GROMACS .gro file of C-alpha atoms in nm:
model
  154
    1MET     CA    1  -1.856   1.856   1.086
    2ILE     CA    2  -1.837   1.745   0.714
    3ILE     CA    3  -1.645   1.450   0.582
    4ARG     CA    4  -1.557   1.490   0.195
    5PRO     CA    5  -1.288   1.437  -0.046
    6ALA     CA    6  -0.985   1.659  -0.042
    7THR     CA    7  -0.888   1.882  -0.335
    8GLN     CA    8  -0.607   2.051  -0.481
    9ALA     CA    9  -0.742   2.350  -0.285
   10ASP     CA   10  -0.694   2.176   0.066
   11ILE     CA   11  -0.307   2.153   0.030
   12ASP     CA   12  -0.217   2.450   0.225
   13ALA     CA   13  -0.446   2.347   0.508
   14LEU     CA   14  -0.322   1.994   0.482
   15VAL     CA   15   0.030   2.091   0.549
   16ALA     CA   16  -0.057   2.333   0.823
   17LEU     CA   17  -0.255   2.033   0.997
   18GLU     CA   18   0.089   1.819   0.998
   19ALA     CA   19   0.289   2.107   1.145
   20SER     CA   20   0.275   1.957   1.497
   21PHE     CA   21   0.410   1.624   1.368
   22PRO     CA   22   0.769   1.550   1.377
   23GLU     CA   23   0.926   1.659   1.067
   24GLU     CA   24   1.004   1.308   0.922
   25ASP     CA   25   0.650   1.200   0.981
   26ARG     CA   26   0.512   1.493   0.782
   27PHE     CA   27   0.403   1.509   0.411
   28ASP     CA   28   0.539   1.797   0.235
   29ARG     CA   29   0.329   1.998  -0.036
   30ARG     CA   30   0.467   1.756  -0.322
   31THR     CA   31   0.360   1.462  -0.155
   32TRP     CA   32   0.002   1.590  -0.084
   33ARG     CA   33  -0.017   1.691  -0.469
   34ARG     CA   34   0.110   1.340  -0.566
   35LEU     CA   35  -0.134   1.166  -0.316
   36LEU     CA   36  -0.423   1.384  -0.466
   37SER     CA   37  -0.360   1.274  -0.825
   38GLY     CA   38  -0.244   0.914  -0.759
   39HIS     CA   39  -0.424   0.586  -0.653
   40ALA     CA   40  -0.517   0.736  -0.331
   41SER     CA   41  -0.825   0.858  -0.136
   42LEU     CA   42  -0.795   1.151   0.061
   43LEU     CA   43  -1.067   1.241   0.304
   44VAL     CA   44  -1.098   1.558   0.519
   45CYS     CA   45  -1.303   1.675   0.796
   46ASP     CA   46  -1.380   2.045   0.827
   47THR     CA   47  -1.627   2.260   0.969
   48PRO     CA   48  -1.773   2.596   0.862
   49LYS     CA   49  -1.637   2.754   1.203
   50ASP     CA   50  -1.300   2.605   1.231
   51GLY     CA   51  -1.196   2.475   0.881
   52LEU     CA   52  -1.010   2.184   0.818
   53LEU     CA   53  -0.957   1.967   1.152
   54ALA     CA   54  -0.864   1.625   1.021
   55ALA     CA   55  -0.748   1.413   0.717
   56ALA     CA   56  -0.698   1.057   0.622
   57VAL     CA   57  -0.500   0.901   0.337
   58MET     CA   58  -0.611   0.556   0.182
   59LEU     CA   59  -0.393   0.383  -0.075
   60TYR     CA   60  -0.525   0.141  -0.321
   61ARG     CA   61  -0.360  -0.100  -0.590
   62LYS     CA   62  -0.530  -0.202  -0.881
   63GLY     CA   63  -0.677  -0.535  -0.817
   64ALA     CA   64  -0.575  -0.572  -0.447
   65ALA     CA   65  -0.825  -0.686  -0.192
   66ILE     CA   66  -0.658  -0.506   0.085
   67ALA     CA   67  -0.662  -0.125   0.106
   68ARG     CA   68  -0.413   0.063   0.324
   69LEU     CA   69  -0.498   0.318   0.574
   70TYR     CA   70  -0.166   0.515   0.505
   71SER     CA   71  -0.241   0.823   0.724
   72ILE     CA   72  -0.466   0.968   0.967
   73THR     CA   73  -0.429   1.331   1.122
   74VAL     CA   74  -0.629   1.513   1.367
   75ALA     CA   75  -0.547   1.870   1.484
   76PRO     CA   76  -0.433   1.879   1.832
   77GLU     CA   77  -0.728   2.107   1.931
   78ALA     CA   78  -0.980   1.876   1.777
   79ARG     CA   79  -0.848   1.559   1.940
   80GLY     CA   80  -1.096   1.353   2.169
   81GLN     CA   81  -1.411   1.476   1.961
   82GLY     CA   82  -1.458   1.166   1.756
   83LEU     CA   83  -1.298   1.292   1.428
   84ALA     CA   84  -1.070   1.013   1.382
   85ARG     CA   85  -1.335   0.751   1.436
   86ALA     CA   86  -1.569   0.928   1.195
   87LEU     CA   87  -1.274   0.970   0.933
   88MET     CA   88  -1.175   0.581   0.977
   89ALA     CA   89  -1.560   0.485   0.926
   90ALA     CA   90  -1.569   0.676   0.613
   91CYS     CA   91  -1.260   0.533   0.479
   92GLU     CA   92  -1.358   0.189   0.553
   93ALA     CA   93  -1.668   0.254   0.352
   94ASP     CA   94  -1.473   0.407   0.064
   95ALA     CA   95  -1.252   0.076   0.068
   96ALA     CA   96  -1.573  -0.141   0.099
   97GLY     CA   97  -1.697   0.041  -0.218
   98ARG     CA   98  -1.400  -0.029  -0.396
   99GLY     CA   99  -1.425  -0.385  -0.351
  100ALA     CA  100  -1.165  -0.408  -0.044
  101ARG     CA  101  -1.213  -0.697   0.177
  102ALA     CA  102  -0.998  -0.529   0.440
  103VAL     CA  103  -0.795  -0.241   0.559
  104ARG     CA  104  -0.443  -0.272   0.673
  105LEU     CA  105  -0.226  -0.013   0.852
  106GLU     CA  106   0.098   0.034   1.058
  107VAL     CA  107   0.140   0.248   1.359
  108ARG     CA  108   0.435   0.328   1.568
  109VAL     CA  109   0.440   0.100   1.871
  110THR     CA  110   0.479   0.387   2.103
  111ASN     CA  111   0.175   0.541   1.952
  112SER     CA  112  -0.046   0.412   2.233
  113SER     CA  113  -0.346   0.643   2.163
  114ALA     CA  114  -0.350   0.534   1.811
  115ILE     CA  115  -0.345   0.163   1.877
  116ARG     CA  116  -0.632   0.206   2.135
  117LEU     CA  117  -0.819   0.375   1.863
  118TYR     CA  118  -0.772   0.109   1.598
  119GLU     CA  119  -0.845  -0.185   1.854
  120ALA     CA  120  -1.149  -0.015   1.961
  121GLY     CA  121  -1.230   0.002   1.585
  122GLY     CA  122  -1.175  -0.388   1.524
  123TYR     CA  123  -0.835  -0.390   1.407
  124ARG     CA  124  -0.590  -0.654   1.509
  125VAL     CA  125  -0.234  -0.698   1.547
  126ILE     CA  126  -0.106  -0.928   1.253
  127ALA     CA  127   0.268  -0.842   1.269
  128THR     CA  128   0.550  -0.641   1.444
  129LEU     CA  129   0.790  -0.468   1.212
  130GLU     CA  130   1.135  -0.401   1.353
  131SER     CA  131   1.306  -0.067   1.249
  132TYR     CA  132   1.007   0.027   1.039
  133TYR     CA  133   1.020   0.402   1.059
  134PRO     CA  134   1.339   0.606   0.930
  135ASP     CA  135   1.430   0.684   1.289
  136GLY     CA  136   1.446   0.294   1.362
  137GLU     CA  137   1.124   0.261   1.562
  138ALA     CA  138   0.923  -0.054   1.532
  139ALA     CA  139   0.566  -0.055   1.403
  140LEU     CA  140   0.257  -0.290   1.465
  141ARG     CA  141   0.088  -0.395   1.141
  142MET     CA  142  -0.298  -0.410   1.211
  143GLU     CA  143  -0.577  -0.532   0.988
  144LYS     CA  144  -0.962  -0.522   0.986
  145SER     CA  145  -1.176  -0.734   0.783
  146LEU     CA  146  -1.450  -0.540   0.606
  147GLU     CA  147  -1.624  -0.881   0.535
  148ALA     CA  148  -1.935  -0.961   0.769
  149PRO     CA  149  -1.892  -1.303   0.915
  150SER     CA  150  -2.135  -1.540   0.729
  151ASN     CA  151  -2.241  -1.743   1.023
  152GLY     CA  152  -2.277  -2.034   0.788
  153VAL     CA  153  -2.528  -1.855   0.569
  154PRO     CA  154  -2.411  -1.823   0.185
   0.00000   0.00000   0.00000
C-alpha cells in the first residue's frame, strides 16, 4: 500500500471511487480538478495490484491554525483494512507539517462507523450542526488537537 499525493492523472479513479456514494455526497470531475489546484491536499492510497482504493481531502486556509479533513473515501471492497486510519494519520502529519494545531471535520450523525473511526483516532465532538447536509441531516463537528500536551514542560 502506498499513500501519495493525488495528481490530475488520478481524477478518473477518484470519480470511480465515489460511485457508490449517494449522488449528493459525490465530487464530480470539475470539483476534483478544483481541489487539486487549490488550497487543498489530496492524498490517495493505492496498490500496484488493486489501484486506487482510498482518498482523503484536506483543506487549508492561509494563516489558519485549524486544518479541515473535508473528505475521506474508501472503496467498499477495501473497507476494514485500516486504509482510513492510515490516510487519517498521513493527513494529520501533513497538517502538522503546514503548522496546523488541530484538525476539524464534519460527519453525518447517522454515519456510526465513521464516528467510531474518528473517536478511536482521538477526535472529539465539539458541536452538533442541525440541517447541515443538503438533505437536511445533522452533522457532528469533531476536532483533534495536533499539539502534544506539555505536562508543564515548556
